[in-house]
Tab-separated table of C-alpha atoms in Angstrom:
chain	number	residue	atom	x	y	z
C	1	UNK	CA	1.201	-6.150	-20.332
C	2	UNK	CA	-1.531	-6.031	-17.835
C	3	UNK	CA	-0.670	-6.928	-14.172
C	4	UNK	CA	-3.205	-6.842	-11.322
C	5	UNK	CA	-1.181	-5.693	-8.296
C	6	UNK	CA	-3.409	-3.475	-6.209
C	7	UNK	CA	-7.045	-2.522	-6.156
C	8	UNK	CA	-5.896	1.065	-5.941
C	9	UNK	CA	-4.762	1.045	-9.489
C	10	UNK	CA	-7.957	-0.030	-11.007
C	11	UNK	CA	-10.402	2.577	-12.194
C	12	UNK	CA	-14.059	2.128	-11.396
C	13	UNK	CA	-14.746	1.170	-15.108
C	14	UNK	CA	-12.046	-1.541	-14.930
C	15	UNK	CA	-13.422	-2.971	-11.721
C	16	UNK	CA	-16.951	-2.949	-13.208
C	17	UNK	CA	-15.729	-4.635	-16.335
C	18	UNK	CA	-14.088	-7.426	-14.346
C	19	UNK	CA	-17.213	-7.854	-12.209
C	20	UNK	CA	-19.357	-7.980	-15.373
C	21	UNK	CA	-17.005	-10.554	-16.941
C	22	UNK	CA	-17.267	-12.690	-13.728
C	23	UNK	CA	-20.986	-12.390	-13.751
C	24	UNK	CA	-21.143	-13.520	-17.406
C	25	UNK	CA	-18.831	-16.485	-16.645
C	26	UNK	CA	-21.045	-17.429	-13.704
C	27	UNK	CA	-24.308	-17.241	-15.764
C	28	UNK	CA	-22.846	-19.088	-18.741
C	29	UNK	CA	-21.537	-21.955	-16.667
C	30	UNK	CA	-17.947	-22.457	-15.558
C	31	UNK	CA	-16.807	-24.698	-18.271
C	32	UNK	CA	-15.184	-22.608	-20.958
C	33	UNK	CA	-11.960	-23.402	-22.667
C	34	UNK	CA	-10.611	-19.870	-23.310
C	35	UNK	CA	-7.165	-20.642	-21.826
C	36	UNK	CA	-6.791	-24.099	-23.337
C	37	UNK	CA	-3.101	-23.850	-24.338
C	38	UNK	CA	-2.083	-21.568	-21.488
C	39	UNK	CA	0.151	-22.332	-18.489
C	40	UNK	CA	0.121	-20.423	-15.336
C	41	UNK	CA	2.565	-20.536	-12.417
C	42	UNK	CA	1.077	-20.353	-8.826
C	43	UNK	CA	3.939	-19.229	-6.690
C	44	UNK	CA	2.790	-19.435	-3.103
C	45	UNK	CA	5.511	-18.531	-0.655
C	46	UNK	CA	3.102	-18.456	2.192
C	47	UNK	CA	0.343	-20.801	3.323
C	48	UNK	CA	-3.057	-20.478	1.690
C	49	UNK	CA	-5.853	-22.785	1.164
C	50	UNK	CA	-8.700	-20.832	-0.359
C	51	UNK	CA	-6.880	-18.501	-2.613
C	52	UNK	CA	-4.586	-21.163	-4.025
C	53	UNK	CA	-7.260	-23.669	-4.551
C	54	UNK	CA	-9.643	-21.235	-6.134
C	55	UNK	CA	-7.044	-19.873	-8.515
C	56	UNK	CA	-6.149	-23.473	-9.410
C	57	UNK	CA	-9.862	-24.327	-9.852
C	58	UNK	CA	-10.419	-21.107	-11.921
C	59	UNK	CA	-7.637	-22.044	-14.255
C	60	UNK	CA	-8.742	-25.609	-14.702
C	61	UNK	CA	-12.353	-24.424	-15.477
C	62	UNK	CA	-10.694	-22.253	-18.299
C	63	UNK	CA	-8.916	-25.271	-19.703
C	64	UNK	CA	-5.442	-24.028	-18.703
C	65	UNK	CA	-2.634	-25.837	-16.829
C	66	UNK	CA	-0.996	-24.977	-13.532
C	67	UNK	CA	2.494	-25.456	-12.251
C	68	UNK	CA	2.888	-24.786	-8.546
C	69	UNK	CA	5.372	-23.838	-5.922
C	70	UNK	CA	3.939	-24.372	-2.475
C	71	UNK	CA	6.373	-23.163	0.110
C	72	UNK	CA	9.750	-21.656	0.499
C	73	UNK	CA	11.217	-24.924	1.562
C	74	UNK	CA	10.423	-26.466	-1.748
C	75	UNK	CA	11.899	-23.748	-3.849
C	76	UNK	CA	15.210	-22.200	-4.768
C	77	UNK	CA	14.376	-19.393	-2.410
C	78	UNK	CA	15.587	-21.595	0.355
C	79	UNK	CA	18.919	-21.770	-1.444
C	80	UNK	CA	19.128	-18.032	-1.174
C	81	UNK	CA	17.712	-17.068	-4.640
C	82	UNK	CA	16.088	-13.717	-4.785
C	83	UNK	CA	12.429	-13.407	-5.717
C	84	UNK	CA	13.568	-11.237	-8.668
C	85	UNK	CA	15.608	-14.086	-10.101
C	86	UNK	CA	12.888	-16.626	-9.459
C	87	UNK	CA	10.389	-14.400	-11.293
C	88	UNK	CA	12.764	-13.847	-14.242
C	89	UNK	CA	13.229	-17.657	-14.621
C	90	UNK	CA	9.682	-18.718	-14.077
C	91	UNK	CA	8.129	-16.051	-16.378
C	92	UNK	CA	10.027	-17.615	-19.243
C	93	UNK	CA	8.146	-20.972	-18.605
C	94	UNK	CA	4.559	-19.678	-18.364
C	95	UNK	CA	1.809	-17.287	-19.591
C	96	UNK	CA	1.094	-15.669	-16.228
C	97	UNK	CA	2.209	-15.746	-12.640
C	98	UNK	CA	-0.069	-15.767	-9.552
C	99	UNK	CA	2.038	-14.773	-6.606
C	100	UNK	CA	1.500	-15.010	-2.775
C	101	UNK	CA	4.307	-13.816	-0.738
C	102	UNK	CA	4.917	-12.791	2.928
C	103	UNK	CA	6.660	-9.403	2.043
C	104	UNK	CA	4.572	-6.332	1.312
C	105	UNK	CA	5.220	-5.039	-2.184
C	106	UNK	CA	6.513	-8.397	-3.482
C	107	UNK	CA	4.059	-8.495	-6.357
C	108	UNK	CA	5.042	-5.055	-7.521
C	109	UNK	CA	8.714	-6.110	-7.489
C	110	UNK	CA	7.707	-9.291	-9.417
C	111	UNK	CA	5.955	-7.169	-12.015
C	112	UNK	CA	9.163	-5.244	-12.592
C	113	UNK	CA	11.038	-8.395	-13.413
C	114	UNK	CA	8.417	-10.554	-15.036
C	115	UNK	CA	7.909	-10.918	-18.792
C	116	UNK	CA	4.464	-12.156	-18.386
C	117	UNK	CA	1.414	-10.709	-16.426
C	118	UNK	CA	1.531	-10.940	-12.607
C	119	UNK	CA	-1.561	-11.357	-10.418
C	120	UNK	CA	-1.080	-10.478	-6.768
C	121	UNK	CA	-2.634	-13.139	-4.554
C	122	UNK	CA	-1.720	-11.398	-1.352
C	123	UNK	CA	1.577	-9.843	-0.292
C	124	UNK	CA	2.034	-9.873	3.431
C	125	UNK	CA	-0.260	-7.370	5.211
C	126	UNK	CA	-0.538	-5.548	1.936
C	127	UNK	CA	-2.805	-5.914	-1.056
C	128	UNK	CA	-4.998	-8.848	-2.007
C	129	UNK	CA	-6.986	-7.617	-5.017
C	130	UNK	CA	-8.784	-10.898	-5.921
C	131	UNK	CA	-10.303	-10.953	-2.432
C	132	UNK	CA	-11.539	-7.392	-2.748
C	133	UNK	CA	-12.943	-8.060	-6.239
C	134	UNK	CA	-14.902	-11.131	-4.973
C	135	UNK	CA	-16.168	-9.074	-2.017
C	136	UNK	CA	-17.414	-6.376	-4.404
C	137	UNK	CA	-18.863	-9.028	-6.614
C	138	UNK	CA	-20.787	-10.550	-3.744
C	139	UNK	CA	-22.259	-7.228	-2.620
C	140	UNK	CA	-23.200	-6.471	-6.207
C	141	UNK	CA	-24.866	-9.809	-6.500
C	142	UNK	CA	-27.219	-8.799	-3.682
C	143	UNK	CA	-27.762	-5.116	-4.222
C	144	UNK	CA	-26.548	-2.237	-6.478
C	145	UNK	CA	-23.298	-0.636	-5.294
C	146	UNK	CA	-25.126	2.666	-4.816
C	147	UNK	CA	-26.461	4.467	-1.830
C	148	UNK	CA	-25.810	1.594	0.656
C	149	UNK	CA	-24.516	1.449	4.226
C	150	UNK	CA	-21.540	-0.943	4.656
C	151	UNK	CA	-20.393	-1.849	8.116
C	152	UNK	CA	-16.806	-3.014	8.707
C	153	UNK	CA	-16.380	-4.964	11.956
C	154	UNK	CA	-13.311	-6.346	13.563
C	155	UNK	CA	-9.605	-5.601	13.395
C	156	UNK	CA	-9.578	-2.603	11.158
C	157	UNK	CA	-6.010	-1.667	11.998
C	158	UNK	CA	-4.167	-4.656	10.658
C	159	UNK	CA	-6.961	-6.222	8.566
C	160	UNK	CA	-5.861	-5.914	4.918
C	161	UNK	CA	-9.242	-7.119	3.501
C	162	UNK	CA	-11.184	-4.308	5.124
C	163	UNK	CA	-8.511	-1.775	4.057
C	164	UNK	CA	-8.696	-2.831	0.425
C	165	UNK	CA	-12.485	-3.184	0.446
C	166	UNK	CA	-12.996	0.219	2.003
C	167	UNK	CA	-10.609	1.699	-0.628
C	168	UNK	CA	-12.533	-0.002	-3.478
C	169	UNK	CA	-15.875	1.094	-2.080
C	170	UNK	CA	-14.715	4.664	-2.348
C	171	UNK	CA	-15.273	4.220	-6.133
C	172	UNK	CA	-18.973	4.054	-5.423
C	173	UNK	CA	-21.624	5.938	-3.539
C	174	UNK	CA	-21.407	4.059	-0.267
C	175	UNK	CA	-21.378	5.033	3.396
C	176	UNK	CA	-18.885	3.174	5.511
C	177	UNK	CA	-19.483	2.434	9.164
C	178	UNK	CA	-16.509	1.263	11.182
C	179	UNK	CA	-16.901	-0.769	14.386
C	180	UNK	CA	-13.511	-1.696	15.924
C	181	UNK	CA	-12.120	-2.499	19.370
C	182	UNK	CA	-10.030	0.149	20.999
C	183	UNK	CA	-6.505	0.090	19.670
C	184	UNK	CA	-7.643	-1.706	16.503
C	185	UNK	CA	-9.314	1.185	14.741
C	186	UNK	CA	-8.620	1.987	11.083
C	187	UNK	CA	-5.260	3.653	10.515
C	188	UNK	CA	-5.434	7.504	10.397
C	189	UNK	CA	-3.775	7.705	6.984
C	190	UNK	CA	-6.454	5.428	5.518
C	191	UNK	CA	-9.184	7.436	7.157
C	192	UNK	CA	-7.797	10.546	5.606
C	193	UNK	CA	-7.485	8.912	2.209
C	194	UNK	CA	-11.039	7.688	2.102
C	195	UNK	CA	-12.432	11.087	3.197
C	196	UNK	CA	-10.427	12.709	0.544
C	197	UNK	CA	-11.855	10.333	-1.993
C	198	UNK	CA	-15.311	11.658	-0.945
C	199	UNK	CA	-16.559	8.745	1.124
C	200	UNK	CA	-18.803	9.256	4.083
C	201	UNK	CA	-17.139	7.543	7.073
C	202	UNK	CA	-18.857	6.996	10.426
C	203	UNK	CA	-17.152	5.394	13.508
C	204	UNK	CA	-19.077	3.477	16.105
C	205	UNK	CA	-18.065	2.051	19.452
C	206	UNK	CA	-20.770	-0.653	19.513
C	207	UNK	CA	-22.264	-2.929	16.858
C	208	UNK	CA	-25.678	-2.528	18.476
C	209	UNK	CA	-25.606	1.246	17.681
C	210	UNK	CA	-25.575	0.637	13.901
C	211	UNK	CA	-26.396	-2.896	12.934
C	212	UNK	CA	-30.033	-2.014	12.213
C	213	UNK	CA	-29.044	0.574	9.652
C	214	UNK	CA	-26.765	-1.618	7.586
C	215	UNK	CA	-27.084	-3.234	4.195
C	216	UNK	CA	-23.849	-5.030	4.399
C	217	UNK	CA	-21.944	-6.149	7.465
C	218	UNK	CA	-18.348	-7.244	6.714
C	219	UNK	CA	-16.974	-9.192	9.678
C	220	UNK	CA	-13.260	-9.902	9.997
C	221	UNK	CA	-11.168	-11.846	12.503
C	222	UNK	CA	-9.878	-10.279	15.626
C	223	UNK	CA	-6.553	-11.989	16.319
C	224	UNK	CA	-5.822	-13.105	19.804
C	225	UNK	CA	-2.166	-12.093	19.568
C	226	UNK	CA	-3.226	-8.376	19.413
C	227	UNK	CA	-4.286	-8.503	23.028
C	228	UNK	CA	-2.174	-8.487	26.236
C	229	UNK	CA	-3.987	-11.416	27.725
C	230	UNK	CA	-6.742	-13.900	26.856
C	231	UNK	CA	-9.266	-12.362	29.261
C	232	UNK	CA	-9.191	-9.008	27.485
C	233	UNK	CA	-9.295	-10.835	24.137
C	234	UNK	CA	-12.278	-12.906	25.139
C	235	UNK	CA	-14.173	-9.896	26.406
C	236	UNK	CA	-13.717	-8.002	23.102
C	237	UNK	CA	-14.264	-11.094	20.970
C	238	UNK	CA	-17.560	-11.764	22.797
C	239	UNK	CA	-18.841	-8.260	22.334
C	240	UNK	CA	-18.279	-8.526	18.634
C	241	UNK	CA	-19.812	-11.905	18.046
C	242	UNK	CA	-22.620	-12.263	15.518
C	243	UNK	CA	-25.537	-14.256	17.003
C	244	UNK	CA	-29.082	-14.811	15.694
C	245	UNK	CA	-30.399	-12.567	18.530
C	246	UNK	CA	-28.336	-9.563	17.530
C	247	UNK	CA	-29.928	-9.832	14.074
C	248	UNK	CA	-33.434	-9.479	15.327
C	249	UNK	CA	-34.248	-6.029	13.951
C	250	UNK	CA	-31.882	-5.739	11.023
C	251	UNK	CA	-32.751	-4.558	7.602
C	252	UNK	CA	-34.411	-7.310	5.544
C	253	UNK	CA	-31.773	-7.130	2.783
C	254	UNK	CA	-28.745	-7.118	5.127
C	255	UNK	CA	-25.859	-9.412	3.897
C	256	UNK	CA	-23.349	-10.777	6.258
C	257	UNK	CA	-19.862	-11.297	4.824
C	258	UNK	CA	-16.583	-12.666	6.049
C	259	UNK	CA	-13.303	-13.330	4.146
C	260	UNK	CA	-13.003	-16.696	6.152
C	261	UNK	CA	-11.593	-18.501	7.908
C	262	UNK	CA	-13.696	-17.481	10.928
C	263	UNK	CA	-12.746	-18.088	14.457
C	264	UNK	CA	-15.849	-17.757	16.453
C	265	UNK	CA	-16.815	-14.163	15.175
C	266	UNK	CA	-20.070	-15.630	13.641
C	267	UNK	CA	-22.114	-18.102	15.537
C	268	UNK	CA	-22.767	-21.139	13.310
C	269	UNK	CA	-26.500	-20.793	14.106
C	270	UNK	CA	-26.377	-17.684	11.827
C	271	UNK	CA	-25.299	-19.874	8.827
C	272	UNK	CA	-28.930	-20.947	8.068
C	273	UNK	CA	-30.238	-17.399	8.122
C	274	UNK	CA	-30.912	-15.654	4.802
C	275	UNK	CA	-28.385	-12.970	5.733
C	276	UNK	CA	-25.424	-15.294	5.722
C	277	UNK	CA	-23.524	-14.861	2.484
C	278	UNK	CA	-19.965	-15.789	3.510
C	279	UNK	CA	-19.963	-19.214	1.919
C	280	UNK	CA	-21.480	-17.824	-1.221
C	281	UNK	CA	-18.675	-15.169	-1.028
C	282	UNK	CA	-16.020	-17.846	-0.987
C	283	UNK	CA	-17.721	-19.633	-3.908
C	284	UNK	CA	-17.564	-16.302	-5.896
C	285	UNK	CA	-13.835	-16.570	-5.730
C	286	UNK	CA	-13.823	-18.906	-8.685
C	287	UNK	CA	-15.650	-16.820	-11.326
C	288	UNK	CA	-13.935	-13.663	-10.129
C	289	UNK	CA	-10.486	-15.318	-10.506
C	290	UNK	CA	-11.507	-16.799	-13.885
C	291	UNK	CA	-12.363	-13.221	-15.000
C	292	UNK	CA	-8.924	-11.951	-13.694
C	293	UNK	CA	-6.959	-14.726	-15.434
C	294	UNK	CA	-8.821	-14.126	-18.752
C	295	UNK	CA	-8.241	-10.374	-18.354
C	296	UNK	CA	-4.486	-10.591	-17.969
C	297	UNK	CA	-3.799	-13.496	-20.378
C	298	UNK	CA	-6.058	-12.926	-23.324
E	1	UNK	CA	48.424	50.199	14.782
E	2	UNK	CA	46.712	49.085	11.766
E	3	UNK	CA	44.214	46.466	12.788
E	4	UNK	CA	42.019	44.850	10.175
E	5	UNK	CA	38.400	45.071	11.258
E	6	UNK	CA	36.471	41.839	11.578
E	7	UNK	CA	33.091	41.862	9.829
E	8	UNK	CA	30.275	42.476	12.174
E	9	UNK	CA	29.262	39.102	13.763
E	10	UNK	CA	32.320	37.414	12.411
E	11	UNK	CA	32.794	35.905	9.030
E	12	UNK	CA	32.026	32.216	9.407
E	13	UNK	CA	33.108	30.893	6.079
E	14	UNK	CA	34.853	32.633	3.237
E	15	UNK	CA	33.381	33.166	-0.227
E	16	UNK	CA	34.155	30.621	-2.976
E	17	UNK	CA	35.341	31.327	-6.410
E	18	UNK	CA	33.446	28.653	-8.298
E	19	UNK	CA	30.870	26.159	-7.119
E	20	UNK	CA	27.620	25.961	-5.297
E	21	UNK	CA	26.324	27.668	-2.205
E	22	UNK	CA	23.321	26.124	-0.446
E	23	UNK	CA	21.790	28.661	1.816
E	24	UNK	CA	18.738	28.624	4.131
E	25	UNK	CA	19.016	24.995	5.022
E	26	UNK	CA	16.863	24.173	8.021
E	27	UNK	CA	19.100	24.716	11.143
E	28	UNK	CA	21.076	21.528	11.967
E	29	UNK	CA	20.377	19.603	8.806
E	30	UNK	CA	23.482	20.537	6.806
E	31	UNK	CA	25.292	17.253	7.384
E	32	UNK	CA	22.212	15.208	6.383
E	33	UNK	CA	21.896	17.366	3.245
E	34	UNK	CA	25.505	16.632	2.315
E	35	UNK	CA	24.793	12.877	2.892
E	36	UNK	CA	21.807	13.032	0.578
E	37	UNK	CA	23.961	14.761	-2.137
E	38	UNK	CA	26.500	12.042	-1.764
E	39	UNK	CA	29.196	14.394	-0.621
E	40	UNK	CA	31.167	12.795	2.181
E	41	UNK	CA	34.652	13.071	3.651
E	42	UNK	CA	35.942	10.649	0.989
E	43	UNK	CA	34.850	12.729	-2.033
E	44	UNK	CA	37.053	15.340	-3.616
E	45	UNK	CA	35.106	18.595	-3.125
E	46	UNK	CA	36.469	21.146	-0.750
E	47	UNK	CA	33.610	22.088	1.626
E	48	UNK	CA	32.641	24.731	4.070
E	49	UNK	CA	29.733	24.035	6.425
E	50	UNK	CA	28.167	26.418	8.821
E	51	UNK	CA	25.462	25.232	11.143
E	52	UNK	CA	22.932	27.154	13.273
E	53	UNK	CA	23.865	30.558	11.879
E	54	UNK	CA	21.522	33.329	12.868
E	55	UNK	CA	18.960	34.012	10.211
E	56	UNK	CA	16.598	37.027	10.033
E	57	UNK	CA	13.936	34.811	8.290
E	58	UNK	CA	13.912	31.563	10.184
E	59	UNK	CA	15.858	32.022	13.403
E	60	UNK	CA	18.654	29.763	12.598
E	61	UNK	CA	19.939	28.156	9.376
E	62	UNK	CA	22.768	26.176	7.962
E	63	UNK	CA	24.879	27.124	4.921
E	64	UNK	CA	27.016	24.756	2.782
E	65	UNK	CA	29.623	25.908	0.245
E	66	UNK	CA	30.950	23.414	-2.234
E	67	UNK	CA	33.991	24.508	-4.287
E	68	UNK	CA	34.491	23.581	-7.935
E	69	UNK	CA	31.277	21.614	-8.285
E	70	UNK	CA	28.049	22.950	-9.743
E	71	UNK	CA	25.050	20.941	-8.533
E	72	UNK	CA	22.289	20.342	-11.038
E	73	UNK	CA	18.631	21.123	-10.359
E	74	UNK	CA	17.823	17.387	-10.250
E	75	UNK	CA	20.469	16.867	-7.507
E	76	UNK	CA	19.337	19.714	-5.252
E	77	UNK	CA	15.708	18.798	-5.461
E	78	UNK	CA	16.601	15.752	-3.518
E	79	UNK	CA	17.193	17.838	-0.406
E	80	UNK	CA	13.814	19.611	-0.684
E	81	UNK	CA	12.210	17.174	1.684
E	82	UNK	CA	14.560	18.211	4.536
E	83	UNK	CA	15.158	21.785	3.542
E	84	UNK	CA	12.265	23.075	1.674
E	85	UNK	CA	13.371	26.670	2.086
E	86	UNK	CA	16.903	26.120	0.734
E	87	UNK	CA	18.189	28.363	-2.027
E	88	UNK	CA	20.928	27.251	-4.364
E	89	UNK	CA	23.438	29.756	-5.739
E	90	UNK	CA	25.808	28.638	-8.561
E	91	UNK	CA	28.899	30.696	-8.241
E	92	UNK	CA	31.240	31.543	-11.111
E	93	UNK	CA	34.267	33.767	-10.504
E	94	UNK	CA	32.939	34.982	-7.077
E	95	UNK	CA	29.614	36.083	-8.667
E	96	UNK	CA	26.212	34.481	-8.442
E	97	UNK	CA	25.703	32.981	-11.838
E	98	UNK	CA	22.317	31.299	-11.141
E	99	UNK	CA	19.960	31.293	-8.218
E	100	UNK	CA	17.416	28.467	-7.773
E	101	UNK	CA	14.729	27.420	-5.224
E	102	UNK	CA	14.415	23.762	-4.345
E	103	UNK	CA	11.208	21.909	-5.464
E	104	UNK	CA	9.941	18.771	-3.837
E	105	UNK	CA	10.264	16.072	-6.493
E	106	UNK	CA	7.258	13.881	-7.461
E	107	UNK	CA	9.197	10.748	-6.486
E	108	UNK	CA	12.373	9.896	-4.641
E	109	UNK	CA	14.294	6.776	-5.381
E	110	UNK	CA	17.172	5.144	-3.712
E	111	UNK	CA	18.072	7.303	-0.717
E	112	UNK	CA	15.218	6.868	1.728
E	113	UNK	CA	14.641	3.558	3.538
E	114	UNK	CA	11.085	2.287	3.853
E	115	UNK	CA	10.039	2.310	7.485
E	116	UNK	CA	8.074	-0.896	7.156
E	117	UNK	CA	10.210	-3.870	8.061
E	118	UNK	CA	7.921	-6.173	6.108
E	119	UNK	CA	8.432	-4.220	2.889
E	120	UNK	CA	10.123	-6.089	-0.026
E	121	UNK	CA	12.564	-3.170	-0.373
E	122	UNK	CA	13.950	-4.040	3.127
E	123	UNK	CA	15.137	-7.470	1.950
E	124	UNK	CA	18.024	-8.808	-0.175
E	125	UNK	CA	16.106	-8.171	-3.388
E	126	UNK	CA	17.797	-6.180	-6.158
E	127	UNK	CA	15.415	-3.211	-5.747
E	128	UNK	CA	15.829	0.466	-4.791
E	129	UNK	CA	13.326	1.965	-2.373
E	130	UNK	CA	10.987	4.348	-4.147
E	131	UNK	CA	8.527	6.846	-2.819
E	132	UNK	CA	5.876	9.206	-4.178
E	133	UNK	CA	5.686	12.514	-2.466
E	134	UNK	CA	2.334	13.867	-1.420
E	135	UNK	CA	2.208	17.159	0.408
E	136	UNK	CA	5.593	16.678	2.176
E	137	UNK	CA	4.830	13.071	3.020
E	138	UNK	CA	6.479	10.066	1.405
E	139	UNK	CA	4.526	6.922	0.336
E	140	UNK	CA	6.322	3.719	-0.497
E	141	UNK	CA	5.257	2.579	-4.028
E	142	UNK	CA	5.798	-0.997	-2.976
E	143	UNK	CA	4.012	-1.313	0.357
E	144	UNK	CA	2.096	2.029	0.740
E	145	UNK	CA	3.758	2.854	4.017
E	146	UNK	CA	3.915	6.558	4.745
E	147	UNK	CA	6.635	8.654	6.221
E	148	UNK	CA	5.094	11.841	7.570
E	149	UNK	CA	7.706	13.066	9.998
E	150	UNK	CA	11.420	12.736	10.897
E	151	UNK	CA	12.352	11.954	7.207
E	152	UNK	CA	15.995	12.435	8.080
E	153	UNK	CA	15.907	9.281	10.167
E	154	UNK	CA	15.195	7.244	7.053
E	155	UNK	CA	17.819	8.635	4.755
E	156	UNK	CA	20.122	5.823	3.794
């Protein structure tokens, strides 16, 4: 049985195969009925709009059906049932489970108890492999994943998307540049792990120092609650804001990415520039999740 | 008067006839080691524990002697994280029958708590904590959290 729990468990060839499959689906058109008689449970024990809707859309495009749990309140978890029991029961109803849960490691636990494949749709501050795959897909759609400079901007300490993406990029020949406010730098353990995996890692204090050397700039949200007061938050947030002016001398092929939702990190005036790929990135969630569903079910 | 001479430095604990002697435990860790081995005041073994004994090699060490129980290699490897220098002597009829070094196991399950409060293993789920060991560090197989120091604090 094939679960997709963490990007760390996927070999480069497996990642490439999934991305190739997503590309094929995208080229051939979304309407294919490969999962016509299949039923998938979307168990979302934490709020999510994009991930839940795009998994749902992906399955509908493949002809499959969805049953959903949307919140803890609406489920037997609120009666004290363990996730393990929920998974045991639900896996007897369906052909695959897509799970979003507030606890880290929940998807791995689920895979221990499930009789059908489990896809991790985000476990707390932990892994979110479908996001990482669609991020890679978006980069690859614009340039080969080879000999490129990728900048990661924002909260690199707590931001799971940049953690997973940097780990996934270590499968390829990529230089990673980190630009993070003081106190929100990448965790030392991850730094070490990336270097061990042979990646070239450069840390920068200012975005201006590096922006003109980047092929990809991956922007993430800086959360207000990480700062002692709103003045220090505003100062940092302002210095990391992407505006048309800051993009004056960037490489022509630069792409700007963001896992969304954004909260002021990117000026809406940037949206119409050719660099802006974040909406395309969100759109790519559908073919990538179609590929993942086909991969685990068929 | 016939006075029996004390051994030099004093004999802290007497030899055992049958059982296990764990020597060269990091000074001060003996009681934690016993806890990891599941040996507590309520179990049957008769125990001798010496802590902070002078050691030529490491300055100070702890020694534990357990009568009438031979620990298996698998059991003693669990203590390797805390006492990597420990040696295990299996004693039969006052003689060392077998001598073993401890080896850090590839994974540890069930006796170390994950330091991440958000980890699924710190909830009411029917799951044991489980870690992979990497160069003396422990990494949770569920949430990737790493324990790199003060491992004793996380022993359940």
